[in-house]
Amino acid sequence: MAPSTLGEDANLGMYAGRDIPTNFTWHEMAIPLLFREWGDHKPGYRDGVLWDRYIWEGDIMNIETYQDTNREKSRAVFVPGIGCTVNSLLDMNNILSTHGSIYDTVDLHRSKDPGVTAFTPYHSAQTRAVRDIEAGTELMAMYGDFWIPDIPNVQVTLDYELEQAELFLQQRYLPWITKYKPSASLQHGLWELMKSLPYQRNNRALSNLPRTEWKHVIDYYLQQQQSKSKDGAGDKDKTIVRHFIRQSTKRSIEWLQENGYCQDHMEAKTSTIPQAGRGAFATRALPQGTIVGYSPLVHIGTQGQEIFWLGDRYDLVINYSFQHANSTVMLTPYGGMVNYINHAFDKSRVNVRVQWLRREFVAHKPHWLQQTAEFLHDTVDKIGLSFEYVALRDIEPGEEILMDYGSAWEQAWEYYAAQYTPITDPYVARAQWNETHYRTQDEESYTENLVTMCYESYSSTVIVEDDEDPEDGYVWVPMLRPEDPHRVYCTVLERYSISHDEGDGDDKGQSFEYTVELHLKDKDEPVIVRHVPEDGIFLYDRAFSQDWHLPGGFRHPIALPDDMLPPSWVNVVPE
Ligand SMILES: C[S@@+](CC[C@H](N)C(=O)[O-])C[C@H]1O[C@@H](n2cnc3c(N)ncnc32)[C@H](O)[C@@H]1O
């Protein structure tokens, strides 16, 4: 993680520290956030606005519980590491943005384990390399065409904008240069003038010219002219504009070592600490004093935990956040793997601690440590605080990385674990339900926490297929837009197998179709729909039925150590 090649406005970026082959995949945790959706902060809660830059729509990471009837009800998800850090170069992307996740409670169950309420069950959200990435290259995602142009002063690279810049160069500017042969200094001056124009969406051609020196551009052009016939004419990656933009997203390894932080010293595995879920483990020997992790911090100023209060409990993310008992300031790290670091009750196992960066950095402004909580409340447009995680002693390869969350956390956990009442209702999370077909109402029912939903998609009239056995019902109509999120509750009445003789491979063989009853909000009677295919039906966890939603679940921030609390942040007298 190091300052982005896109400039100050893009803040940090994530870089490949070594050559990465196509399809290489990174895995990260996904923390569901219920406190709000993207862009939808409660009036008066300015403090949470910064979070908009760091959250994704819940369904992208398979956070399905409350993704039931429509998209409006979905909530956000926080994916630290690459998920939070990568910038977007749209058409120039080299990774597929973080998506998906695996639900896994590490074999803990609510019938016996207090720990299940306290950590996120979602892990292995994936980010995949979509081309070979050379060491030193910044990882760039495709956020979607509509998001990135809103960051002021950041170069946008929509496909058609790059096309316009390329056309301008190839069809107008370079022919003009070739025809009139202005002096080398005039060519240089004209190029510098065009480059100096600010990025503008209504000036696509000039806004996307490569930010490189003219002599490199003309040399590359002439070289391309010579090799055009034999070497990939028409190949998108070989255009002048793309070539130079790609080049400009690279740094040397020496520069990264000097200016960045390695995010590869830790990996996630099942913790050695009972009830803790997953933990962070050293991927190599880490001598005392090594910065084993680095994390920028999403800050909340005066509204601290209040932002995350859901009316009857706190959002899970406060278990991943830092706060001192004497201050409302709350800090949530988003560096790679740092959120996996667990608390050691046995202090001889504590091998890292957090510290403020000792220097000015793109995501660390030391003067913020002299400012007040009100200042942080008002500063919602950027990240300005970061932690280093420093090794307190030599750490062996494979050793679990552990820190001290503070005595208040320790007491809260001990109290919570001692009074935990096991929940004996049968419970199987949707993600752990392995059947390949849907159960009908005549078969053994699903556990209480599960519910079936269907796309609302059926014929406009009742269709009678067989006069001798007329069935009153509508038939399924394939979805024109299968990604349409609109679903309704349904009861599965009947399942019948269908054989496919035609086709080959996956088309051949057997599958099931269903007759379902749709429960529509605007109709008193259910609507019966026949011939519903397997992918027209969904099994969901009932909203708020999962372990991490359980009332009274464990919630407690990690303590910001006393010696790190800036006196100017003190604004709370602890009870
Ligand atoms: C910052 S997260 C650490 C990563 C977490 N283990 C996970 O799997 O996502 C803090 C949470 O880890 C768990 N945890 C950390 N240390 C623990 C300990 N010593 N005993 C029990 N649970 C612990 C609790 O669930 C806590 O809310």
Coordinates of C-alpha atoms and ligand atoms in Angstrom, one line a residue:
M1 CA 0.0 0.0 0.0
A2 CA 1.5 3.3 -1.0
P3 CA 0.5 6.7 -2.5
S4 CA -1.5 6.2 -5.7
T5 CA 0.0 6.9 -9.1
L6 CA -3.3 8.8 -9.7
G7 CA -2.1 11.6 -7.5
E8 CA -3.0 13.1 -4.1
D9 CA -6.7 13.1 -4.7
A10 CA -6.8 9.4 -5.1
N11 CA -4.9 9.0 -1.8
L12 CA -3.5 5.5 -1.4
G13 CA -3.2 2.7 -3.9
M14 CA -2.4 -1.0 -3.7
Y15 CA 0.5 -2.3 -5.8
A16 CA 1.7 -5.7 -6.9
G17 CA 5.0 -6.3 -5.0
R18 CA 5.9 -9.1 -7.4
D19 CA 4.7 -10.4 -10.8
I20 CA 1.2 -11.6 -10.5
P21 CA -0.2 -14.0 -13.1
T22 CA -3.7 -13.7 -14.6
N23 CA -6.4 -15.3 -12.3
F24 CA -4.3 -14.9 -9.2
T25 CA -6.9 -14.3 -6.4
W26 CA -6.7 -12.4 -3.2
H27 CA -9.0 -13.2 -0.3
E28 CA -10.4 -10.7 2.3
M29 CA -12.9 -10.5 5.1
A30 CA -16.2 -8.8 4.5
I31 CA -17.9 -7.0 7.5
P32 CA -21.6 -6.4 7.0
L33 CA -22.7 -2.8 7.9
L34 CA -26.2 -2.2 8.9
F35 CA -25.9 1.4 10.0
R36 CA -26.6 2.7 6.6
E37 CA -26.4 2.2 2.9
W38 CA -24.1 4.0 0.5
G39 CA -24.9 7.7 0.3
D40 CA -27.7 7.5 2.8
H41 CA -26.5 9.1 6.0
K42 CA -28.9 10.0 8.7
P43 CA -29.6 13.8 8.9
G44 CA -27.4 15.2 11.6
Y45 CA -24.9 12.4 11.3
R46 CA -22.2 14.2 9.2
D47 CA -19.6 12.2 11.0
G48 CA -20.4 9.0 9.1
V49 CA -20.1 10.6 5.6
L50 CA -16.4 9.5 5.2
W51 CA -17.7 5.9 5.2
D52 CA -19.2 6.4 1.8
R53 CA -15.8 6.0 0.3
Y54 CA -15.2 2.6 1.9
I55 CA -18.4 0.6 1.5
W56 CA -19.9 -1.6 -1.1
E57 CA -23.4 -2.8 -1.7
G58 CA -24.1 -5.8 0.4
D59 CA -25.2 -8.2 -2.3
I60 CA -21.8 -7.8 -4.1
M61 CA -20.3 -9.8 -1.3
N62 CA -23.2 -12.3 -0.9
I63 CA -24.3 -10.6 2.2
E64 CA -27.8 -11.9 1.7
T65 CA -29.7 -11.9 4.9
Y66 CA -31.5 -8.6 4.4
Q67 CA -31.3 -8.6 0.7
D68 CA -34.8 -9.9 0.5
T69 CA -37.6 -8.2 -1.4
N70 CA -35.7 -5.5 -3.1
R71 CA -32.4 -3.7 -3.5
E72 CA -33.5 -0.7 -1.3
K73 CA -33.4 -3.0 1.7
S74 CA -29.9 -4.1 1.1
R75 CA -27.2 -2.7 3.3
A76 CA -23.6 -2.1 2.9
V77 CA -20.5 -4.1 3.4
F78 CA -17.0 -3.1 4.4
V79 CA -14.1 -5.1 2.8
P80 CA -10.8 -4.0 4.3
G81 CA -7.5 -4.4 2.3
I82 CA -7.7 -4.3 -1.5
G83 CA -11.4 -4.0 -1.3
C84 CA -11.1 -0.6 0.3
T85 CA -7.9 0.6 -1.2
V86 CA -7.8 0.0 -4.9
N87 CA -8.5 2.9 -7.3
S88 CA -10.2 2.6 -10.5
L89 CA -8.9 3.2 -14.0
L90 CA -12.1 1.8 -15.5
D91 CA -11.2 0.5 -19.0
M92 CA -7.5 0.1 -17.9
N93 CA -8.3 -2.1 -15.0
N94 CA -6.1 -5.1 -14.2
I95 CA -8.2 -6.7 -11.4
L96 CA -11.8 -7.7 -11.1
S97 CA -13.1 -5.8 -8.1
T98 CA -13.8 -7.6 -4.9
H99 CA -16.9 -9.8 -5.0
G100 CA -18.5 -12.8 -3.4
S101 CA -17.7 -14.3 0.0
I102 CA -17.9 -17.5 1.9
Y103 CA -20.0 -17.8 5.0
D104 CA -18.3 -19.7 7.7
T105 CA -18.4 -19.5 11.5
V106 CA -15.3 -21.7 11.9
D107 CA -17.4 -24.5 13.4
L108 CA -18.8 -22.3 16.2
H109 CA -22.5 -22.7 16.8
R110 CA -25.0 -20.6 18.7
S111 CA -26.0 -23.7 20.7
K112 CA -22.7 -23.6 22.6
D113 CA -20.4 -20.8 21.4
P114 CA -20.7 -17.2 22.6
G115 CA -18.1 -16.2 20.0
V116 CA -20.5 -16.6 17.0
T117 CA -22.1 -13.2 17.6
A118 CA -18.9 -11.3 17.7
F119 CA -17.0 -11.7 14.4
T120 CA -18.0 -11.6 10.8
P121 CA -18.8 -15.0 9.3
Y122 CA -18.0 -13.7 5.8
H123 CA -14.6 -14.3 4.5
S124 CA -12.7 -15.0 1.2
A125 CA -14.2 -12.1 -0.7
Q126 CA -12.3 -12.4 -3.9
T127 CA -10.3 -10.0 -6.0
R128 CA -8.9 -11.5 -9.2
A129 CA -6.1 -10.5 -11.5
V130 CA -7.6 -10.2 -15.0
R131 CA -4.3 -9.8 -16.8
D132 CA -0.7 -10.5 -16.0
I133 CA 0.4 -7.7 -13.6
E134 CA 4.1 -6.7 -13.5
A135 CA 5.8 -6.1 -10.2
G136 CA 5.4 -2.5 -9.2
T137 CA 2.1 -1.9 -11.0
E138 CA -0.8 -0.3 -9.1
L139 CA -3.9 -2.5 -8.9
M140 CA -6.8 -0.9 -10.7
A141 CA -10.4 -1.9 -10.6
M142 CA -13.5 -1.2 -12.7
Y143 CA -15.8 0.5 -10.2
G144 CA -18.4 1.3 -12.8
D145 CA -18.6 4.1 -15.3
F146 CA -20.6 6.4 -13.1
W147 CA -18.7 6.6 -9.9
I148 CA -15.2 7.6 -10.6
P149 CA -15.8 10.7 -12.7
D150 CA -17.1 12.3 -9.5
I151 CA -13.7 12.4 -7.9
P152 CA -12.4 15.9 -8.8
N153 CA -9.1 16.1 -10.6
V154 CA -8.7 12.4 -11.1
Q155 CA -8.1 11.2 -14.6
V156 CA -11.0 9.2 -15.9
T157 CA -10.5 6.4 -18.4
L158 CA -13.8 5.4 -19.8
D159 CA -13.4 3.3 -22.8
Y160 CA -14.9 5.8 -25.2
E161 CA -12.9 8.7 -23.7
L162 CA -9.7 6.8 -24.3
E163 CA -11.0 6.1 -27.9
Q164 CA -11.5 9.9 -28.3
A165 CA -8.0 10.7 -27.1
E166 CA -6.6 8.1 -29.4
L167 CA -8.5 9.4 -32.4
F168 CA -7.4 12.9 -31.7
L169 CA -3.8 11.8 -31.6
Q170 CA -3.8 9.4 -34.5
Q171 CA -6.1 11.3 -36.9
R172 CA -5.5 14.9 -36.1
Y173 CA -2.6 15.8 -34.1
L174 CA 0.1 13.4 -35.3
P175 CA -0.8 13.8 -39.0
W176 CA -0.6 17.6 -38.4
I177 CA 2.8 17.3 -36.8
T178 CA 4.0 15.0 -39.6
K179 CA 2.7 17.4 -42.2
Y180 CA 3.9 20.7 -40.9
K181 CA 6.9 19.5 -39.0
P182 CA 7.0 22.2 -36.3
S183 CA 10.4 22.6 -34.5
A184 CA 11.1 20.1 -31.7
S185 CA 10.7 22.9 -29.1
L186 CA 7.3 23.9 -30.5
Q187 CA 6.2 20.3 -30.5
H188 CA 7.3 20.0 -26.9
G189 CA 5.5 23.3 -25.9
L190 CA 2.2 22.4 -27.6
W191 CA 2.2 19.0 -25.9
E192 CA 2.9 20.5 -22.5
L193 CA 0.1 23.1 -23.1
M194 CA -2.4 20.4 -23.9
K195 CA -1.3 18.3 -20.9
S196 CA -1.6 21.2 -18.5
L197 CA -5.4 21.6 -19.2
P198 CA -7.3 20.3 -16.2
Y199 CA -9.1 17.0 -16.5
Q200 CA -12.6 17.7 -17.8
R201 CA -15.4 15.4 -18.7
N202 CA -16.5 17.6 -21.6
N203 CA -13.0 17.6 -23.0
R204 CA -12.5 13.9 -23.3
A205 CA -9.8 13.9 -26.0
L206 CA -7.4 16.3 -24.2
S207 CA -8.2 15.1 -20.7
N208 CA -7.0 11.6 -21.5
L209 CA -3.7 12.4 -23.3
P210 CA -0.9 10.5 -21.7
R211 CA 0.9 12.6 -19.0
T212 CA 4.2 11.8 -20.4
E213 CA 6.9 13.7 -22.3
W214 CA 6.3 14.4 -26.0
K215 CA 9.6 12.8 -27.1
H216 CA 8.4 9.5 -25.6
V217 CA 5.1 9.8 -27.3
I218 CA 6.5 10.5 -30.8
D219 CA 9.2 7.8 -30.4
Y220 CA 6.6 5.3 -29.4
Y221 CA 4.3 6.4 -32.4
L222 CA 7.1 6.0 -34.9
Q223 CA 8.1 2.7 -33.5
Q224 CA 4.5 1.5 -33.7
Q225 CA 4.3 2.7 -37.3
Q226 CA 7.2 0.6 -38.2
S227 CA 6.0 -2.6 -36.5
K228 CA 2.3 -2.1 -37.2
S229 CA 1.9 -4.7 -39.9
K230 CA 3.5 -7.5 -38.0
D231 CA 2.8 -6.7 -34.4
G232 CA -0.8 -6.5 -33.3
A233 CA -2.3 -3.6 -35.2
G234 CA -5.7 -2.9 -33.8
D235 CA -4.8 -4.5 -30.4
K236 CA -6.4 -2.2 -27.8
D237 CA -3.5 -2.5 -25.4
K238 CA -1.1 -1.3 -28.1
T239 CA -2.7 2.1 -28.6
I240 CA -0.6 5.1 -27.7
V241 CA -2.9 6.4 -25.0
R242 CA -3.4 3.0 -23.3
H243 CA 0.3 2.2 -23.5
F244 CA 1.3 5.4 -21.6
I245 CA -1.4 5.3 -19.1
R246 CA -0.5 1.8 -18.2
Q247 CA 3.1 2.8 -17.9
S248 CA 2.2 5.7 -15.6
T249 CA 0.6 3.3 -13.1
K250 CA 3.9 1.6 -12.3
R251 CA 6.5 2.4 -9.6
S252 CA 9.9 0.8 -8.9
I253 CA 10.1 -1.8 -6.2
E254 CA 12.7 0.4 -4.5
W255 CA 10.2 3.3 -4.5
L256 CA 7.5 1.0 -3.0
Q257 CA 9.9 -0.2 -0.3
E258 CA 10.7 3.4 0.6
N259 CA 7.2 4.9 0.3
G260 CA 4.8 2.0 0.9
Y261 CA 3.9 -0.7 3.4
C262 CA 4.1 -4.5 2.7
Q263 CA 0.6 -6.0 3.1
D264 CA 1.8 -9.5 2.8
H265 CA 3.3 -10.3 6.2
M266 CA 0.1 -11.8 7.5
E267 CA -2.5 -14.3 6.3
A268 CA -5.8 -15.4 7.8
K269 CA -6.5 -18.8 9.3
T270 CA -8.6 -20.3 12.1
S271 CA -7.3 -18.7 15.3
T272 CA -5.6 -20.6 18.0
I273 CA -7.7 -18.6 20.5
P274 CA -11.0 -20.4 21.4
Q275 CA -14.1 -18.5 20.3
A276 CA -12.2 -15.9 18.4
G277 CA -13.0 -17.0 14.8
R278 CA -10.2 -16.3 12.4
G279 CA -6.9 -14.8 13.2
A280 CA -3.8 -13.3 11.5
F281 CA -0.7 -15.5 11.1
A282 CA 2.9 -14.5 10.2
T283 CA 3.7 -15.5 6.6
R284 CA 7.5 -15.2 7.3
A285 CA 9.9 -14.5 10.2
L286 CA 9.2 -11.0 11.4
P287 CA 12.1 -9.7 13.5
Q288 CA 11.4 -7.4 16.5
G289 CA 10.6 -3.8 15.3
T290 CA 9.2 -4.9 11.9
I291 CA 6.2 -3.1 10.7
V292 CA 4.0 -6.2 10.2
G293 CA 1.0 -4.3 9.2
Y294 CA -0.1 -0.8 8.2
S295 CA -3.6 0.6 8.2
P296 CA -5.3 3.8 7.3
L297 CA -8.2 4.6 9.6
V298 CA -11.8 5.7 8.8
H299 CA -12.5 8.1 11.6
I300 CA -15.6 9.3 13.4
G301 CA -15.2 12.5 15.4
T302 CA -17.8 13.4 18.0
Q303 CA -20.5 10.8 17.3
G304 CA -18.3 7.8 18.1
Q305 CA -20.4 4.6 18.7
E306 CA -23.6 6.6 18.3
I307 CA -23.2 6.4 14.5
F308 CA -23.3 2.6 14.7
W309 CA -26.3 2.3 17.1
L310 CA -29.0 0.4 15.3
G311 CA -31.8 1.1 17.8
D312 CA -31.4 -2.1 19.8
R313 CA -27.7 -3.0 19.3
Y314 CA -24.5 -1.8 17.8
D315 CA -23.3 -2.7 14.3
L316 CA -20.7 -5.5 14.2
V317 CA -18.0 -3.2 12.8
I318 CA -17.4 -1.6 16.3
N319 CA -15.7 -4.9 17.2
Y320 CA -13.1 -4.1 14.5
S321 CA -12.7 -0.4 15.5
F322 CA -10.6 1.4 18.1
Q323 CA -11.7 3.8 20.7
H324 CA -10.4 5.2 24.0
A325 CA -12.8 5.4 26.9
N326 CA -12.0 9.1 27.3
S327 CA -12.9 10.1 23.8
T328 CA -15.7 9.9 21.3
V329 CA -13.2 9.4 18.4
M330 CA -13.6 6.1 16.8
L331 CA -11.2 4.7 14.2
T332 CA -11.7 1.7 11.9
P333 CA -8.7 0.2 10.2
Y334 CA -8.9 -0.9 6.6
G335 CA -5.3 -2.2 6.0
G336 CA -4.9 -5.7 4.7
M337 CA -5.2 -8.5 7.3
V338 CA -4.9 -6.2 10.3
N339 CA -8.6 -6.7 11.2
Y340 CA -7.8 -10.4 11.8
I341 CA -5.5 -9.6 14.8
N342 CA -7.0 -11.1 17.9
H343 CA -6.6 -10.3 21.6
A344 CA -4.3 -12.4 23.8
F345 CA -5.5 -12.9 27.3
D346 CA -2.0 -14.5 28.0
K347 CA 0.1 -11.4 27.8
S348 CA 3.3 -13.4 27.0
R349 CA 1.6 -14.1 23.6
V350 CA 1.1 -10.4 22.7
N351 CA 3.6 -9.8 19.9
V352 CA 2.4 -6.6 18.2
R353 CA 1.0 -3.2 19.2
V354 CA -0.3 -0.2 17.2
Q355 CA 1.6 3.1 17.0
W356 CA 1.0 6.3 15.1
L357 CA 3.1 6.8 12.1
R358 CA 6.1 9.0 12.9
R359 CA 6.0 10.8 9.6
E360 CA 3.7 12.7 7.3
F361 CA 2.1 10.3 4.8
V362 CA -0.6 10.6 2.2
A363 CA -3.0 9.0 4.7
H364 CA -1.4 10.3 7.9
K365 CA -1.4 14.0 9.0
P366 CA 0.5 14.3 12.3
H367 CA -1.2 17.6 13.0
W368 CA -4.6 15.9 13.2
L369 CA -3.3 14.5 16.6
Q370 CA -3.3 18.1 17.9
Q371 CA -6.8 18.7 16.6
T372 CA -10.1 18.1 18.4
A373 CA -12.9 15.5 18.0
E374 CA -14.9 18.4 16.4
F375 CA -12.2 18.8 13.8
L376 CA -12.5 15.1 12.9
H377 CA -16.3 15.4 12.9
D378 CA -16.0 18.2 10.3
T379 CA -13.3 16.5 8.2
V380 CA -15.3 14.0 6.2
D381 CA -13.6 14.3 2.8
K382 CA -10.3 12.4 3.5
I383 CA -8.4 9.9 5.5
G384 CA -5.7 11.5 7.7
L385 CA -4.8 9.0 10.4
S386 CA -3.0 5.7 10.2
F387 CA -1.6 3.0 12.4
E388 CA 1.5 0.9 12.1
Y389 CA 1.4 -2.5 13.7
V390 CA 4.9 -3.1 15.1
A391 CA 6.5 -6.4 16.2
L392 CA 7.3 -6.3 19.9
R393 CA 9.6 -9.3 19.7
D394 CA 10.8 -11.7 17.0
I395 CA 7.8 -13.5 15.5
E396 CA 8.2 -17.0 14.0
P397 CA 6.8 -17.9 10.6
G398 CA 3.3 -19.3 11.1
E399 CA 2.9 -17.8 14.6
E400 CA -0.4 -16.1 15.4
I401 CA -0.2 -12.3 15.5
L402 CA -1.9 -11.1 18.7
M403 CA -2.3 -7.8 20.5
D404 CA -3.7 -6.4 23.7
Y405 CA -7.3 -5.0 23.3
G406 CA -7.2 -3.5 26.8
S407 CA -8.6 -4.4 30.2
A408 CA -12.1 -3.0 29.5
W409 CA -12.4 -5.3 26.4
E410 CA -11.1 -8.3 28.4
Q411 CA -13.7 -7.7 31.2
A412 CA -16.5 -7.2 28.8
W413 CA -15.7 -10.4 27.0
E414 CA -15.4 -12.4 30.2
Y415 CA -18.7 -11.1 31.4
Y416 CA -20.4 -11.8 28.1
A417 CA -19.0 -15.3 27.7
A418 CA -20.0 -16.2 31.3
Q419 CA -23.6 -15.1 31.0
Y420 CA -24.1 -16.4 27.4
T421 CA -27.3 -18.4 27.1
P422 CA -27.0 -21.1 24.4
I423 CA -29.7 -21.0 21.8
T424 CA -31.1 -24.4 21.2
D425 CA -33.5 -23.7 18.3
P426 CA -32.4 -25.7 15.2
Y427 CA -30.5 -23.3 13.1
V428 CA -28.7 -23.8 9.8
A429 CA -27.5 -20.7 7.9
R430 CA -28.5 -20.6 4.3
A431 CA -24.9 -20.8 3.1
Q432 CA -24.5 -24.1 5.0
W433 CA -27.6 -25.7 3.4
N434 CA -26.3 -28.1 0.8
E435 CA -29.4 -29.5 -1.0
T436 CA -29.4 -29.2 -4.7
H437 CA -33.2 -28.8 -5.0
Y438 CA -35.9 -26.9 -3.1
R439 CA -38.2 -28.6 -0.7
T440 CA -42.0 -28.6 -1.2
Q441 CA -44.5 -27.8 1.5
D442 CA -45.3 -31.5 1.8
E443 CA -41.7 -32.4 2.7
E444 CA -39.8 -31.8 5.9
S445 CA -39.7 -28.0 6.3
Y446 CA -36.6 -25.9 6.4
T447 CA -35.3 -24.6 9.7
E448 CA -37.2 -21.6 11.0
N449 CA -34.5 -19.1 9.9
L450 CA -34.9 -19.9 6.2
V451 CA -37.4 -18.6 3.8
T452 CA -38.1 -19.2 0.0
M453 CA -38.4 -16.3 -2.4
C454 CA -39.1 -16.2 -6.1
Y455 CA -38.7 -13.7 -8.9
E456 CA -42.1 -12.1 -9.6
S457 CA -42.2 -13.1 -13.3
Y458 CA -45.2 -15.0 -14.8
S459 CA -47.6 -14.9 -17.8
S460 CA -50.2 -12.2 -18.0
T461 CA -53.0 -14.7 -18.3
V462 CA -53.8 -18.1 -16.9
I463 CA -52.6 -20.8 -19.3
V464 CA -54.3 -24.2 -19.4
E465 CA -51.9 -26.7 -20.8
D466 CA -53.9 -29.9 -20.7
D467 CA -57.8 -29.9 -21.1
E468 CA -58.2 -33.1 -19.2
D469 CA -56.4 -31.9 -16.2
P470 CA -56.8 -28.1 -16.3
E471 CA -54.7 -26.5 -13.7
D472 CA -55.5 -23.0 -12.6
G473 CA -52.3 -21.2 -12.9
Y474 CA -49.9 -18.8 -14.6
V475 CA -46.7 -20.0 -16.1
W476 CA -43.2 -18.8 -15.5
V477 CA -41.8 -16.2 -18.0
P478 CA -38.0 -16.2 -18.2
M479 CA -36.6 -13.0 -16.8
L480 CA -35.5 -10.5 -19.3
R481 CA -33.1 -9.0 -16.8
P482 CA -32.1 -11.9 -14.4
E483 CA -30.1 -9.5 -12.3
D484 CA -33.4 -7.7 -11.4
P485 CA -33.4 -7.9 -7.6
H486 CA -37.2 -7.8 -7.1
R487 CA -38.3 -11.0 -5.4
V488 CA -41.4 -12.0 -3.4
Y489 CA -42.0 -14.5 -0.7
C490 CA -43.3 -17.8 -2.2
T491 CA -44.3 -21.3 -1.1
V492 CA -43.0 -24.3 -3.2
L493 CA -46.0 -26.5 -3.9
E494 CA -44.7 -29.1 -6.2
R495 CA -41.4 -30.3 -7.7
Y496 CA -41.1 -32.3 -11.0
S497 CA -38.1 -33.5 -12.9
I498 CA -37.6 -32.4 -16.5
S499 CA -35.2 -34.3 -18.8
H500 CA -33.3 -32.6 -21.5
D501 CA -32.3 -34.7 -24.4
E502 CA -31.3 -32.0 -26.7
G503 CA -28.0 -30.2 -26.5
D504 CA -24.8 -31.5 -25.0
G505 CA -22.7 -31.0 -22.0
D506 CA -24.5 -29.2 -19.2
D507 CA -27.7 -29.0 -21.2
K508 CA -28.2 -32.7 -21.2
G509 CA -29.7 -34.6 -18.3
Q510 CA -32.2 -33.8 -15.6
S511 CA -33.2 -30.8 -13.7
F512 CA -36.3 -29.7 -11.7
E513 CA -39.1 -27.4 -12.3
Y514 CA -41.5 -26.2 -9.7
T515 CA -45.1 -25.0 -9.1
V516 CA -45.0 -22.1 -6.6
E517 CA -47.4 -19.9 -4.9
L518 CA -46.3 -16.2 -4.9
H519 CA -47.4 -14.0 -2.0
L520 CA -47.8 -10.6 -3.5
K521 CA -48.3 -7.5 -1.4
D522 CA -51.0 -6.0 -3.6
K523 CA -53.1 -9.2 -4.0
D524 CA -55.2 -10.9 -1.4
E525 CA -55.0 -14.3 -3.0
P526 CA -51.6 -16.0 -3.7
V527 CA -50.8 -16.4 -7.4
I528 CA -50.0 -19.9 -8.6
V529 CA -47.1 -20.1 -11.1
R530 CA -46.0 -23.3 -12.9
H531 CA -42.8 -24.3 -14.7
V532 CA -40.6 -22.2 -12.5
P533 CA -37.0 -23.2 -13.0
E534 CA -34.5 -23.9 -10.3
D535 CA -32.9 -20.4 -10.8
G536 CA -36.2 -18.6 -10.4
I537 CA -36.3 -19.6 -6.7
F538 CA -34.1 -18.5 -3.8
L539 CA -33.5 -19.7 -0.3
Y540 CA -32.7 -16.8 2.1
D541 CA -31.8 -16.4 5.7
R542 CA -34.7 -14.6 7.2
A543 CA -33.8 -10.9 7.8
F544 CA -31.9 -10.6 11.1
S545 CA -31.8 -14.3 11.8
Q546 CA -28.0 -14.8 11.5
D547 CA -25.6 -15.2 14.4
W548 CA -24.1 -11.8 14.2
H549 CA -27.6 -10.3 14.5
L550 CA -28.5 -12.1 17.7
P551 CA -29.9 -9.7 20.3
G552 CA -27.3 -9.1 23.1
G553 CA -24.4 -10.2 20.8
F554 CA -21.0 -9.2 22.0
R555 CA -20.0 -5.6 21.0
H556 CA -17.0 -3.8 22.2
P557 CA -14.3 -1.6 20.5
I558 CA -10.6 -2.3 20.9
A559 CA -8.9 0.2 23.2
L560 CA -6.7 2.9 21.7
P561 CA -3.7 2.6 24.1
D562 CA -3.5 5.3 26.7
D563 CA -0.1 6.5 25.5
M564 CA -1.6 7.1 22.0
L565 CA -4.6 9.2 23.1
P566 CA -4.0 12.9 22.0
P567 CA -5.0 15.1 24.9
S568 CA -7.0 17.3 22.5
W569 CA -9.3 14.3 21.7
V570 CA -10.4 13.9 25.4
N571 CA -14.1 14.8 25.6
V572 CA -15.6 12.0 27.7
V573 CA -15.5 11.3 31.4
P574 CA -15.7 7.5 31.7
E575 CA -18.4 6.1 34.1
Ligands
LIG1 C1 -10.7 -7.3 15.3 S1 -11.7 -8.7 15.3 C2 -10.5 -10.0 15.1 C3 -10.8 -10.9 13.9 C4 -11.9 -11.9 14.2 N1 -11.3 -13.0 15.0 C5 -12.5 -12.5 12.9 O1 -12.6 -13.7 12.7 O2 -13.0 -11.7 12.1 C6 -12.3 -8.7 16.9 C7 -13.2 -9.9 17.2 O3 -12.4 -11.1 17.3 C8 -12.8 -11.9 18.3 N2 -11.7 -12.1 19.3 C9 -10.5 -11.5 19.3 N3 -9.8 -11.8 20.3 C10 -10.5 -12.7 21.1 C11 -10.3 -13.5 22.2 N4 -9.1 -13.4 22.9 N5 -11.2 -14.3 22.7 C12 -12.4 -14.4 22.0 N6 -12.7 -13.7 20.9 C13 -11.8 -12.9 20.4 C14 -14.1 -11.3 18.9 O4 -15.1 -11.9 18.1 C15 -13.9 -9.8 18.5 O5 -15.1 -9.2 18.4

